[in-house]
Amino acid sequence: MWVYCPWRGSRARARLPRGLLTAWLRHGRAASSYSATAEPSQVRALVYGKHGDPAKVVELKNLELAAVKGSDVHVRMLAAPINPSDINMIQGNYGFLPKLPAVGGNEGIGKVVAVGSSVTGLHPGDWVIPANAGLGTWRTEAVFSEEALIQVPNDISLQSAATLGVNPCTAYRMLMDFEQLQPGDSVIQNASNSGVGQAVIQIAAALGLRTINVVRDRPDIQKLMDRLKDLGAEHIITEEELRKPETKNFFKDIPPPRLALNCVGGKSSTELLRHLAPGGTMVTYGGMAKQPVTASVSMLIFKDLKLRGFWLSQWKKNHGPDEFKKLILTLCNLIHKGQLTAPACSEVPLQDYQRALGASMEPFVSSKQILIM
Amino acid sequence: MWVYCPWRGSRARARLPRGLLTAWLRHGRAASSYSATAEPSQVRALVYGKHGDPAKVVELKNLELAAVKGSDVHVRMLAAPINPSDINMIQGNYGFLPKLPAVGGNEGIGKVVAVGSSVTGLHPGDWVIPANAGLGTWRTEAVFSEEALIQVPNDISLQSAATLGVNPCTAYRMLMDFEQLQPGDSVIQNASNSGVGQAVIQIAAALGLRTINVVRDRPDIQKLMDRLKDLGAEHIITEEELRKPETKNFFKDIPPPRLALNCVGGKSSTELLRHLAPGGTMVTYGGMAKQPVTASVSMLIFKDLKLRGFWLSQWKKNHGPDEFKKLILTLCNLIHKGQLTAPACSEVPLQDYQRALGASMEPFVSSKQILIM
């Protein structure tokens, strides 16, 4: 019996045949270059069969591995983070939702174990990340199509590689694609301690941009400030301080930002707009406050503020895999130069996924949960 | 005594010396080309000395006319409309406010009576409109600097000329500058019965664009619909109808709009966003509902909607007078071809300004108040 392999094809939709979790085994002749064991191995994966609270709907299951055909790549996953967008996807609040049941996770680093006979761009030992969202990275092993993967250098840290394909890419594109910023220009952002926020701080510093970083107040605020300053943050200010009228003076020492990056929405984004320079752009890429973005009519008309959104999946769709590969290499170059590091991470073994999922949804989390396979 | 003439200079700021309304007379040698009566004539003007309710703060006053110097132009005003932005300016709710006391009105058509010796571009008999906002057009006569004026053809109707410089310019620029629309594309707008709204309908029709026009429900809705259809409106729909789920079917017959023009804000603009095509732009140019514009985070991120604002004064500042003159000629060309007419107007003698101001602020006004001097 040949079963549809959900990981094949350019869209790499994370689709599993309904109720057929154990049928992922593709029997039959193995591809000639398939150098791993001839017997299909057991795969452990975090699977959800319906949308809802991740703590309730995600389960660790045993899957069987498909055989490797001509254009397939057998990958052993090394590490995969839990991003806010992974949580949103499980909850059903995301711009694209895989068919269910699905394996969770959209990002991670894997190592090529074996390749099919027609695969030319990848070799055993290569490190790979998903080309697109929806691949399902929270598992020990998988057989993917070659075009669903992007090679990355294997001389960067495991944490950097595991967290390279989403947050730093989002940060870089938002800094480059909306306003023509010059060294010395400033950028304001909220949720500055998030994965994207930390990447923004570092990439902006590498580009000579000055950052104003808004964070929520918390008991260990000084520790957080010190850490973000170490990354290259010029100014760090709490949401509460930003609202005070005297904060106006704050902007006398720094050119008013022409770019604001909003991962929160609600009041926090209103504050970003208030401090944006005339003609500036606010880019929304997340909605942690679960409240809409509101702009006064006069801000739009008389201050000429522009409100935009950014979604990496859409950018990749518009620009194609070659541009994405270029972007990855640009970021790896920053990593090699020591200008971009992984966010603070907590490594958690796959079987302790409940702890990791819980921690990733705690308020004021200061480290990203990384599942180690 | 030489008194500062507020109408001179490139910015043409509508500034009157405080408490010195009668001192606008410039004594001394009249410019050699000043062909009007040697005696300064009395000017009647609608003046406000403080911001507030137009019915309370605007008064009809006698001013004295300044002498005409080298680069000056003596203009007899023929007609001037009352636009929403004029009302906002008097109320103090506008992006730029003239120094007080000020003459009201930012738009209108005047006829050149005489020109100073160094004026080369204008001649007696020419029709002129203000180059920028803040000129103070609600008066019988004035001496302006040449650069504060733009000549318009005098073979168009008085109402077209009087209403040419703000609303049709705003409509044309919004249709041209935000999305690259092709014939057959659609545009959605609210406040479709406003001066800008009517210009949008006509200019869009001339460009081969299909319009979806949202209006507030009212007792004489069929009459309004007929009138807008006569102007070239393809679809007319009330705010209430637009909110109904079954309106979704409405958009099966017409390509989803890539451009939305918002003069209302609040819930009305949320509806425009809901019906906008992915990647489309909503341009806000007014805020009749006195409520902000709100967009959900997912509309910005996953639907890639863009929120912008448009202010003609800023456009003119960015593009300069030559581009504005080109725009005026483009619109006059549409008028000559019968593709652009003045909005429905009620002509009111200057001395009945209280009635005109009152009528301009009534809800569901279907005609623009035009002061006749």
XYZ file of C-alpha atoms in Angstrom:
746
model
C 0.000 0.000 0.000
C 1.248 3.498 -0.917
C 0.039 6.252 1.336
C 0.060 9.948 0.489
C 3.089 11.467 2.149
C 2.095 14.808 3.598
C 5.624 16.221 3.559
C 6.032 16.041 -0.174
C 5.331 18.785 -2.680
C 6.273 22.435 -2.779
C 3.736 23.630 -0.235
C 4.750 20.949 2.255
C 1.327 21.089 3.872
C 1.352 19.452 7.282
C -1.486 17.141 6.423
C -1.944 13.706 7.927
C -4.558 11.285 6.638
C -7.402 11.354 9.157
C -7.127 8.618 11.786
C -4.265 7.072 9.939
C -1.332 8.147 12.028
C 0.335 4.815 11.911
C 0.042 4.556 8.153
C 2.883 6.963 7.376
C 4.981 4.062 6.408
C 5.521 3.813 2.695
C 6.163 0.182 1.853
C 7.820 -0.965 -1.271
C 11.204 -0.576 -2.878
C 13.487 1.879 -1.087
C 15.187 4.479 -3.257
C 18.616 3.282 -4.337
C 20.494 5.998 -2.485
C 18.604 5.380 0.721
C 21.504 4.464 2.893
C 19.835 4.258 6.294
C 18.448 1.081 7.780
C 16.182 -0.803 5.436
C 13.648 -1.288 8.226
C 11.389 1.733 8.822
C 12.229 3.361 12.134
C 9.850 4.671 14.762
C 9.361 8.415 14.883
C 8.209 10.306 17.948
C 6.189 13.412 17.224
C 4.060 16.038 18.963
C 0.717 15.733 17.221
C -2.571 17.625 17.620
C -5.839 16.353 16.216
C -7.952 19.450 16.915
C -7.406 23.114 17.651
C -7.427 24.299 21.241
C -5.285 24.788 24.331
C -1.878 23.291 23.442
C -1.600 21.719 26.904
C -4.741 19.716 26.132
C -4.602 18.941 22.429
C -0.904 18.187 21.852
C 0.188 14.577 22.407
C 3.457 12.698 21.969
C 2.780 9.899 19.498
C 4.717 7.256 17.656
C 4.614 7.612 13.897
C 6.217 5.453 11.281
C 8.692 6.825 8.837
C 7.944 6.906 5.129
C 10.438 5.373 2.734
C 12.726 7.753 0.891
C 11.827 8.191 -2.791
C 13.756 9.969 -5.545
C 13.405 13.602 -4.449
C 13.023 12.868 -0.744
C 15.317 13.682 2.126
C 15.430 11.764 5.365
C 16.066 14.241 8.165
C 16.812 13.716 11.816
C 15.557 16.725 13.732
C 18.065 18.106 16.235
C 16.207 20.974 17.887
C 13.012 22.980 17.341
C 11.773 26.054 19.197
C 8.276 26.831 20.414
C 7.350 30.158 18.821
C 4.226 32.231 19.549
C 3.045 31.494 16.006
C 3.260 27.742 16.717
C 0.959 28.264 19.701
C -1.415 30.438 17.629
C -1.526 27.747 14.956
C -2.458 25.040 17.469
C -5.095 27.354 18.948
C -6.474 27.891 15.461
C -5.611 31.617 15.364
C -3.253 31.870 12.447
C -3.316 32.987 8.826
C -2.898 29.444 7.559
C -3.863 26.253 9.348
C -2.617 22.767 8.420
C -5.100 19.978 7.943
C -5.565 17.914 11.086
C -4.122 15.807 12.570
C -0.841 17.699 12.236
C 2.612 17.680 13.765
C 3.294 20.929 15.652
C 6.200 23.305 15.056
C 7.161 25.407 12.080
C 10.837 25.887 12.682
C 13.860 23.878 13.712
C 17.194 22.472 12.679
C 17.611 19.005 11.230
C 20.469 16.911 9.936
C 20.248 15.033 6.662
C 20.493 11.274 7.213
C 19.969 10.132 3.643
C 18.749 11.448 0.303
C 16.787 10.036 -2.629
C 18.377 9.294 -5.999
C 17.330 12.569 -7.662
C 18.378 14.850 -4.811
C 21.395 16.912 -5.872
C 21.461 19.886 -3.517
C 21.651 18.098 -0.189
C 23.927 15.420 1.231
C 24.004 13.320 4.387
C 25.362 15.445 7.232
C 24.008 18.731 5.891
C 22.014 20.934 8.238
C 18.579 21.968 7.013
C 15.680 24.182 8.107
C 12.116 24.308 6.732
C 11.587 26.387 3.602
C 8.037 27.231 4.673
C 5.692 27.177 7.641
C 3.575 24.074 8.237
C 6.299 21.434 8.019
C 5.786 20.084 11.540
C 9.195 20.184 13.178
C 8.371 18.822 16.614
C 9.445 15.240 15.916
C 12.523 13.141 15.945
C 12.695 12.255 12.264
C 10.869 12.803 8.998
C 11.042 12.309 5.266
C 10.614 15.639 3.488
C 10.806 16.629 -0.147
C 14.064 18.394 -1.049
C 12.267 21.614 -1.963
C 10.707 21.801 1.501
C 14.187 22.326 2.981
C 16.861 25.031 2.967
C 20.467 24.202 3.773
C 22.199 26.254 6.457
C 25.875 26.272 7.447
C 26.602 23.747 10.183
C 29.257 25.918 11.800
C 26.760 28.015 13.761
C 25.394 27.061 17.171
C 22.496 24.639 17.373
C 20.352 27.305 19.059
C 21.145 29.870 16.371
C 20.309 27.377 13.641
C 17.098 26.251 15.336
C 15.838 29.828 15.691
C 17.168 31.277 12.422
C 14.311 30.766 9.989
C 11.497 32.806 11.546
C 12.365 35.526 14.046
C 15.615 36.964 12.649
C 14.168 36.764 9.123
C 11.093 38.713 10.263
C 13.272 41.263 12.068
C 15.592 41.782 9.093
C 12.823 42.194 6.517
C 10.873 44.634 8.696
C 13.992 46.770 9.136
C 14.727 46.741 5.392
C 11.427 46.724 3.503
C 9.237 49.524 4.853
C 11.347 52.654 5.371
C 14.645 53.582 3.746
C 16.600 53.890 6.983
C 20.114 55.286 7.162
C 22.743 54.705 9.851
C 21.875 56.972 12.773
C 18.121 56.704 12.185
C 16.083 55.283 15.019
C 13.526 52.495 15.307
C 10.993 52.011 18.092
C 9.561 48.602 18.990
C 7.437 46.988 21.664
C 7.755 43.393 22.947
C 11.490 44.074 22.709
C 12.298 40.980 24.729
C 10.605 38.630 22.261
C 12.562 36.504 19.799
C 11.927 39.003 17.021
C 12.576 41.902 19.415
C 16.022 40.605 20.364
C 16.867 40.013 16.711
C 15.708 43.557 15.861
C 18.040 44.990 18.517
C 21.028 43.087 17.180
C 20.410 43.512 13.451
C 19.601 47.211 13.913
C 22.850 47.691 15.840
C 24.753 45.899 13.061
C 23.149 48.287 10.532
C 24.035 51.360 12.615
C 20.414 52.004 13.588
C 19.496 53.244 17.042
C 16.726 51.370 18.846
C 14.120 52.510 21.375
C 12.906 49.331 23.044
C 9.624 49.194 24.920
C 9.134 46.403 27.448
C 6.503 45.587 30.053
C 7.498 46.467 33.601
C 8.434 43.443 35.752
C 10.181 42.639 39.023
C 13.560 41.898 37.408
C 13.424 44.821 34.989
C 17.047 45.902 35.575
C 18.313 42.424 34.689
C 16.274 42.501 31.487
C 17.533 45.985 30.649
C 21.134 44.924 31.158
C 20.649 41.927 28.885
C 19.036 43.947 26.083
C 21.735 46.627 26.394
C 24.342 43.904 25.999
C 22.633 42.957 22.735
C 22.950 46.549 21.464
C 19.741 48.252 22.637
C 20.328 52.007 22.930
C 17.228 52.895 24.948
C 14.945 50.638 26.965
C 11.734 52.053 28.357
C 8.693 50.477 29.985
C 5.178 50.789 28.558
C 4.250 52.863 31.630
C 7.149 55.298 31.200
C 6.405 55.709 27.505
C 2.891 56.946 28.343
C 4.118 59.748 30.623
C 4.102 63.265 29.136
C 7.688 63.888 30.275
C 8.840 61.095 27.963
C 8.618 63.721 25.231
C 12.019 64.932 26.411
C 13.402 61.477 25.891
C 13.160 62.013 22.162
C 15.259 65.148 22.217
C 18.397 63.023 22.387
C 17.524 60.762 19.508
C 15.942 61.406 16.094
C 12.224 60.557 16.187
C 11.764 57.035 14.844
C 10.547 56.627 11.281
C 9.833 52.944 11.829
C 7.834 51.309 14.623
C 7.570 47.538 15.013
C 4.441 46.361 16.796
C 3.952 42.887 18.224
C 1.328 43.889 20.820
C -1.567 45.997 19.467
C -4.041 47.916 21.658
C -2.715 50.767 23.785
C 0.884 49.772 23.252
C 0.634 50.314 19.501
C -1.169 53.633 20.032
C 1.871 54.779 22.018
C 4.236 53.697 19.261
C 2.194 55.753 16.773
C 2.302 58.766 19.102
C 6.080 58.735 19.124
C 6.573 57.984 15.437
C 8.015 60.736 13.220
C 5.639 62.356 10.685
C 5.434 60.205 7.573
C 6.693 57.165 9.477
C 5.490 53.565 9.267
C 4.282 51.192 11.957
C 4.594 47.533 10.987
C 2.437 45.099 12.947
C 3.680 41.505 13.101
C 1.938 40.210 16.218
C -0.977 40.889 18.545
C 0.032 39.778 22.022
C -2.557 42.054 23.702
C -5.329 40.490 21.599
C -6.586 43.999 20.845
C -6.776 45.746 17.493
C -4.542 48.522 16.258
C -6.191 51.936 16.523
C -5.080 55.148 14.850
C -6.719 58.545 15.124
C -7.874 60.076 11.877
C -5.582 63.061 12.405
C -2.537 60.768 12.805
C -3.320 59.289 9.404
C -4.183 62.541 7.614
C -2.070 65.263 9.174
C 0.837 63.176 10.477
C 0.784 60.937 7.395
C 1.480 57.797 9.439
C 1.390 54.529 7.536
C 0.069 51.304 9.083
C 1.259 48.064 7.580
C 1.554 44.415 8.505
C 4.272 41.821 7.976
C 3.973 38.056 7.628
C 7.079 36.117 6.722
C 5.085 33.332 5.047
C 3.590 35.888 2.642
C 7.015 37.430 2.013
C 8.423 34.006 1.132
C 5.479 33.313 -1.166
C 6.008 36.653 -2.920
C 9.790 36.397 -3.208
C 10.476 32.697 -3.717
C 13.036 30.291 -2.233
C 16.147 31.887 -3.760
C 15.484 35.179 -2.008
C 14.855 33.300 1.218
C 18.170 31.471 0.849
C 19.930 34.820 0.318
C 18.272 36.150 3.457
C 19.429 33.121 5.458
C 22.995 33.595 4.228
C 22.899 37.305 5.136
C 21.823 36.379 8.649
C 24.439 33.611 8.932
C 27.004 36.208 7.965
C 25.889 38.329 10.937
C 26.076 35.237 13.157
C 29.624 34.503 11.946
C 30.630 38.084 12.736
C 29.187 37.770 16.242
C 26.517 40.400 15.515
C 23.545 38.063 15.850
C 23.074 35.464 18.549
C 20.193 33.187 19.428
C 17.742 34.556 21.981
C 18.083 33.288 25.522
C 16.940 29.655 25.276
C 15.833 26.902 27.632
C 16.549 23.490 26.160
C 13.901 20.894 27.024
C 13.903 17.208 26.000
C 11.062 16.355 23.611
C 9.325 14.132 26.142
C 9.037 17.095 28.533
C 7.030 19.013 25.944
C 4.201 19.786 28.387
C 6.605 21.771 30.553
C 8.005 23.559 27.503
C 4.558 24.404 26.101
C 3.474 25.729 29.492
C 6.602 27.826 29.913
C 6.269 29.273 26.404
C 2.839 30.666 27.312
C 3.787 32.123 30.694
C 3.743 35.924 30.920
C 7.134 37.624 31.073
C 8.982 34.615 29.656
C 12.535 35.677 29.077
C 13.789 32.569 27.352
C 12.646 30.679 24.330
C 11.745 27.009 24.832
C 13.735 24.746 22.528
C 12.747 21.105 22.169
C 15.762 18.826 21.907
C 15.055 15.625 19.993
C 2.003 103.976 8.059
C 2.876 100.682 6.400
C 1.136 97.731 7.872
C 2.181 94.114 7.405
C -0.053 92.637 4.765
C -0.976 89.136 5.831
C -1.791 87.934 2.333
C 1.690 88.427 1.001
C 4.445 85.873 0.888
C 4.663 82.359 -0.321
C 2.863 80.773 2.616
C -0.020 83.277 2.373
C -0.763 82.727 6.057
C -4.179 84.029 6.957
C -2.838 86.253 9.689
C -4.377 89.563 10.734
C -2.612 91.905 13.149
C -4.366 91.473 16.488
C -7.142 94.028 17.049
C -6.102 95.938 13.991
C -8.721 94.868 11.525
C -9.237 98.330 10.141
C -5.541 98.905 9.602
C -5.272 96.730 6.495
C -5.023 99.867 4.402
C -1.572 100.420 3.010
C -1.115 104.147 2.411
C 1.436 105.627 0.050
C 2.143 105.370 -3.627
C 0.020 102.825 -5.426
C 1.859 100.464 -7.748
C 2.019 101.926 -11.269
C -0.044 99.187 -12.832
C -2.746 99.477 -10.204
C -5.612 100.369 -12.486
C -8.535 100.233 -10.074
C -9.894 103.210 -8.184
C -7.197 105.190 -6.414
C -9.303 105.272 -3.256
C -9.071 102.111 -1.160
C -12.342 100.222 -1.331
C -14.210 98.606 1.537
C -13.968 94.852 1.780
C -16.578 92.674 3.468
C -15.199 89.505 5.001
C -16.228 86.639 7.281
C -13.753 86.892 10.138
C -13.252 84.779 13.269
C -11.191 85.938 16.224
C -11.206 82.690 18.181
C -11.821 79.014 17.550
C -15.227 77.581 18.337
C -18.711 77.005 16.954
C -18.751 78.745 13.542
C -22.262 80.088 14.216
C -20.881 81.956 17.226
C -17.359 82.990 16.270
C -17.717 84.020 12.609
C -18.727 87.634 11.950
C -19.199 89.713 8.821
C -16.797 92.640 9.104
C -15.631 95.524 6.983
C -11.950 95.423 6.210
C -9.936 97.897 4.195
C -8.068 96.829 1.131
C -4.289 96.973 0.998
C -2.661 98.866 -1.882
C -1.278 96.733 -4.686
C 2.530 96.495 -4.711
C 4.854 95.054 -7.356
C 4.090 91.325 -7.042
C 0.544 91.764 -5.752
C -2.713 90.876 -7.380
C -6.011 92.559 -6.581
C -8.726 89.932 -6.743
C -12.497 90.257 -6.573
C -13.886 87.018 -5.142
C -16.820 85.617 -7.092
C -17.815 82.536 -5.112
C -16.418 80.410 -2.299
C -17.741 77.114 -0.905
C -18.041 76.053 2.712
C -16.101 72.798 2.988
C -15.940 70.497 6.027
C -12.262 71.421 6.399
C -13.216 75.122 6.651
C -15.521 74.243 9.540
C -12.840 72.093 11.192
C -10.341 74.947 10.873
C -12.719 77.409 12.580
C -13.404 74.850 15.310
C -9.647 74.473 15.785
C -9.564 70.841 14.631
C -7.289 70.902 11.634
C -3.714 70.059 10.729
C -2.770 73.717 10.332
C -4.467 76.692 11.945
C -4.062 80.304 10.775
C -3.141 82.983 13.274
C -6.195 84.758 14.630
C -8.098 86.827 13.747
C -8.448 85.184 10.354
C -10.753 85.314 7.352
C -12.555 81.985 6.873
C -12.551 79.853 3.755
C -9.782 77.998 1.967
C -11.204 77.695 -1.497
C -13.060 79.800 -4.039
C -12.930 81.459 -7.416
C -11.818 85.053 -7.867
C -11.357 87.396 -10.807
C -8.227 89.485 -11.201
C -9.041 93.199 -11.014
C -5.501 94.569 -11.263
C -1.904 93.428 -10.941
C 1.312 94.941 -9.603
C 4.156 96.006 -11.890
C 6.213 92.827 -11.516
C 3.339 90.412 -12.034
C 3.757 88.616 -15.376
C 1.641 85.477 -15.104
C -1.753 87.018 -14.378
C -3.812 89.721 -16.059
C -7.029 91.573 -15.235
C -10.000 89.352 -16.054
C -8.173 86.096 -15.303
C -9.857 83.605 -12.983
C -7.791 82.468 -10.028
C -8.043 80.004 -7.139
C -5.845 79.767 -4.012
C -2.563 77.900 -4.400
C -2.716 76.751 -0.771
C -5.030 76.461 2.195
C -5.277 79.372 4.633
C -5.869 82.200 2.148
C -9.238 83.260 3.569
C -11.608 83.232 0.631
C -14.845 84.303 2.347
C -14.622 87.989 1.415
C -15.496 90.263 -1.415
C -11.993 91.398 -2.370
C -8.378 90.990 -1.396
C -4.822 91.764 -2.389
C -2.824 88.550 -2.639
C 0.715 87.839 -3.766
C 0.908 86.354 -7.264
C 2.396 83.109 -5.987
C -0.575 82.559 -3.674
C -2.804 82.128 -6.734
C -3.278 79.615 -9.533
C -4.970 80.591 -12.786
C -7.868 78.448 -14.002
C -9.704 78.571 -17.336
C -12.692 80.939 -17.204
C -14.783 78.838 -19.564
C -15.960 76.446 -16.856
C -18.980 77.059 -14.640
C -18.617 79.289 -11.604
C -19.590 76.386 -9.331
C -17.033 74.075 -10.922
C -14.321 76.694 -10.569
C -15.260 77.508 -6.977
C -15.104 73.845 -5.961
C -12.186 72.720 -8.112
C -9.170 73.241 -5.873
C -9.891 70.913 -2.929
C -12.369 68.083 -3.395
C -11.726 66.941 -6.989
C -7.965 67.297 -6.393
C -8.237 65.099 -3.298
C -10.364 62.564 -5.187
C -8.007 62.405 -8.168
C -4.836 62.015 -6.116
C -6.339 59.305 -3.903
C -7.380 57.340 -6.989
C -3.926 57.685 -8.566
C -1.320 57.641 -5.809
C -1.931 54.614 -3.592
C -2.769 51.593 -5.751
C -1.935 50.999 -9.397
C -5.516 50.554 -10.554
C -6.449 49.367 -14.021
C -9.713 49.900 -15.897
C -12.210 47.385 -14.542
C -10.766 47.474 -11.022
C -13.110 48.561 -8.263
C -12.932 51.161 -5.508
C -15.054 51.288 -2.350
C -15.770 54.538 -0.501
C -17.942 55.813 2.309
C -19.472 59.325 2.567
C -20.073 58.882 -1.152
C -22.398 61.872 -1.240
C -19.731 64.299 0.000
C -17.949 66.713 -2.315
C -14.969 64.369 -2.535
C -17.302 61.366 -2.833
C -19.099 62.788 -5.844
C -15.781 63.697 -7.472
C -14.488 60.156 -6.816
C -17.544 58.668 -8.565
C -17.073 60.840 -11.646
C -13.286 60.645 -11.943
C -13.333 56.882 -11.326
C -15.961 56.463 -14.066
C -13.806 58.555 -16.424
C -10.843 56.265 -15.635
C -12.900 53.105 -16.245
C -12.953 52.184 -12.554
C -16.023 50.634 -10.942
C -17.202 52.210 -7.691
C -18.961 50.743 -4.664
C -20.464 53.715 -2.865
C -21.501 53.527 0.775
C -23.984 56.101 2.059
C -25.936 56.561 5.277
C -29.550 55.490 5.083
C -32.028 58.416 4.907
C -35.679 59.066 4.053
C -34.946 60.149 0.464
C -32.414 57.384 -0.219
C -33.785 56.497 -3.661
C -33.421 60.101 -4.823
C -29.822 60.130 -3.613
C -29.114 56.780 -5.291
C -30.527 58.029 -8.574
C -28.409 61.137 -8.435
C -25.183 59.226 -7.679
C -25.982 56.691 -10.424
C -26.363 59.601 -12.825
C -22.841 60.673 -11.869
C -21.485 57.215 -12.744
C -21.766 55.237 -9.495
C -21.958 51.496 -10.284
C -23.134 50.289 -6.869
C -24.673 52.261 -4.007
C -25.177 50.559 -0.671
C -26.119 51.828 2.773
C -23.883 51.421 5.819
C -26.517 49.080 7.295
C -26.650 46.854 4.199
C -22.869 46.665 4.027
C -22.781 45.160 7.533
C -25.113 42.280 6.667
C -23.483 38.869 6.078
C -25.433 38.403 2.822
C -23.604 41.411 1.373
C -20.762 38.992 0.739
C -22.658 37.897 -2.360
C -22.655 41.459 -3.570
C -18.962 41.181 -4.250
C -19.343 38.168 -6.499
C -20.383 40.458 -9.350
C -17.485 42.872 -9.018
C -13.776 42.363 -8.323
C -13.022 42.987 -4.625
C -11.800 46.560 -4.248
C -8.075 47.148 -3.892
C -8.648 50.741 -2.789
C -10.969 52.049 -0.060
C -11.500 55.751 0.555
C -12.544 56.606 4.104
C -14.009 59.944 5.187
C -15.823 58.600 8.244
C -13.708 56.442 10.583
C -15.132 54.223 13.343
C -17.338 51.301 12.360
C -17.752 52.543 8.813
C -14.030 52.257 8.133
C -13.921 48.807 9.756
C -16.520 47.698 7.189
C -14.445 49.111 4.329
C -11.455 47.118 5.573
C -13.561 43.981 5.791
C -14.499 44.218 2.121
C -11.068 45.256 0.843
C -9.111 42.759 -1.280
C -5.975 41.196 0.306
C -3.037 43.566 -0.089
C -5.373 46.524 -0.620
C -5.088 50.050 0.776
C -7.545 52.148 2.758
C -6.885 55.874 2.488
C -8.409 58.038 5.227
C -9.063 61.678 4.336
C -11.737 62.644 6.859
C -13.250 61.634 10.176
C -16.924 62.537 10.111
C -17.789 59.986 12.831
C -15.185 61.534 15.154
C -13.972 58.015 15.920
C -10.572 56.509 15.165
C -9.745 53.964 12.514
C -9.400 50.447 13.913
C -7.853 47.431 12.202
C -7.523 43.945 13.599
C -4.011 42.590 13.839
C -4.904 39.719 11.515
C -6.153 42.138 8.835
C -2.758 43.819 8.907
C -0.621 40.670 9.088
C -2.481 37.968 7.198
C -4.586 40.116 4.839
C -1.698 42.574 4.332
C -4.044 45.584 4.374
C -2.371 48.986 4.265
C -3.733 51.993 6.145
C -2.752 55.408 4.859
C -3.948 58.991 5.074
C -4.224 61.765 2.521
C -4.022 65.516 3.026
C -4.003 67.703 -0.051
C -2.049 70.480 1.701
C 0.776 68.032 2.376
C 0.651 66.741 -1.191
C 0.991 70.289 -2.508
C 3.871 70.972 -0.149
C 5.646 67.798 -1.311
C 5.003 68.295 -5.033
C 5.129 72.072 -5.510
C 2.949 74.508 -7.476
C 3.775 73.228 -10.964
C 2.421 69.780 -10.176
C -0.658 71.365 -8.639
C -1.203 73.417 -11.812
C -0.913 70.227 -13.876
C -3.493 68.573 -11.646
C -5.877 71.513 -12.063
C -5.521 71.342 -15.857
C -6.163 67.588 -15.832
C -9.369 68.172 -13.893
C -10.407 71.075 -16.161
C -9.947 68.711 -19.075
C -12.440 66.307 -17.446
C -14.819 69.242 -16.887
C -14.529 70.278 -20.541
C -15.323 66.715 -21.609
C -18.408 66.692 -19.375
C -16.902 63.964 -17.146
C -16.643 66.080 -14.003
C -19.300 68.456 -12.727
C -19.588 70.494 -9.552
C -21.385 68.798 -6.671
C -24.977 69.838 -6.065
C -24.674 73.413 -4.743
C -26.857 75.936 -2.899
C -25.767 79.473 -3.678
C -26.123 81.827 -0.719
C -25.341 85.556 -0.677
C -22.387 86.423 1.570
C -24.559 88.358 4.030
C -26.643 85.202 4.654
C -23.536 83.372 5.837
C -25.194 82.259 9.089
C -27.743 80.285 7.118
C -25.035 78.811 4.906
C -22.817 77.859 7.861
C -25.780 76.250 9.596
C -26.805 74.306 6.510
C -23.239 73.095 5.908
C -23.231 71.452 9.330
C -26.663 69.802 9.098
C -26.633 66.001 8.917
C -27.495 64.493 5.530
C -26.766 67.717 3.638
C -26.977 66.889 -0.032
C -25.791 70.189 -1.434
C -22.674 72.225 -0.882
C -23.147 75.766 0.389
C -21.511 78.300 -1.910
C -21.132 81.893 -0.756
C -21.724 84.345 -3.593
C -19.897 87.644 -3.102
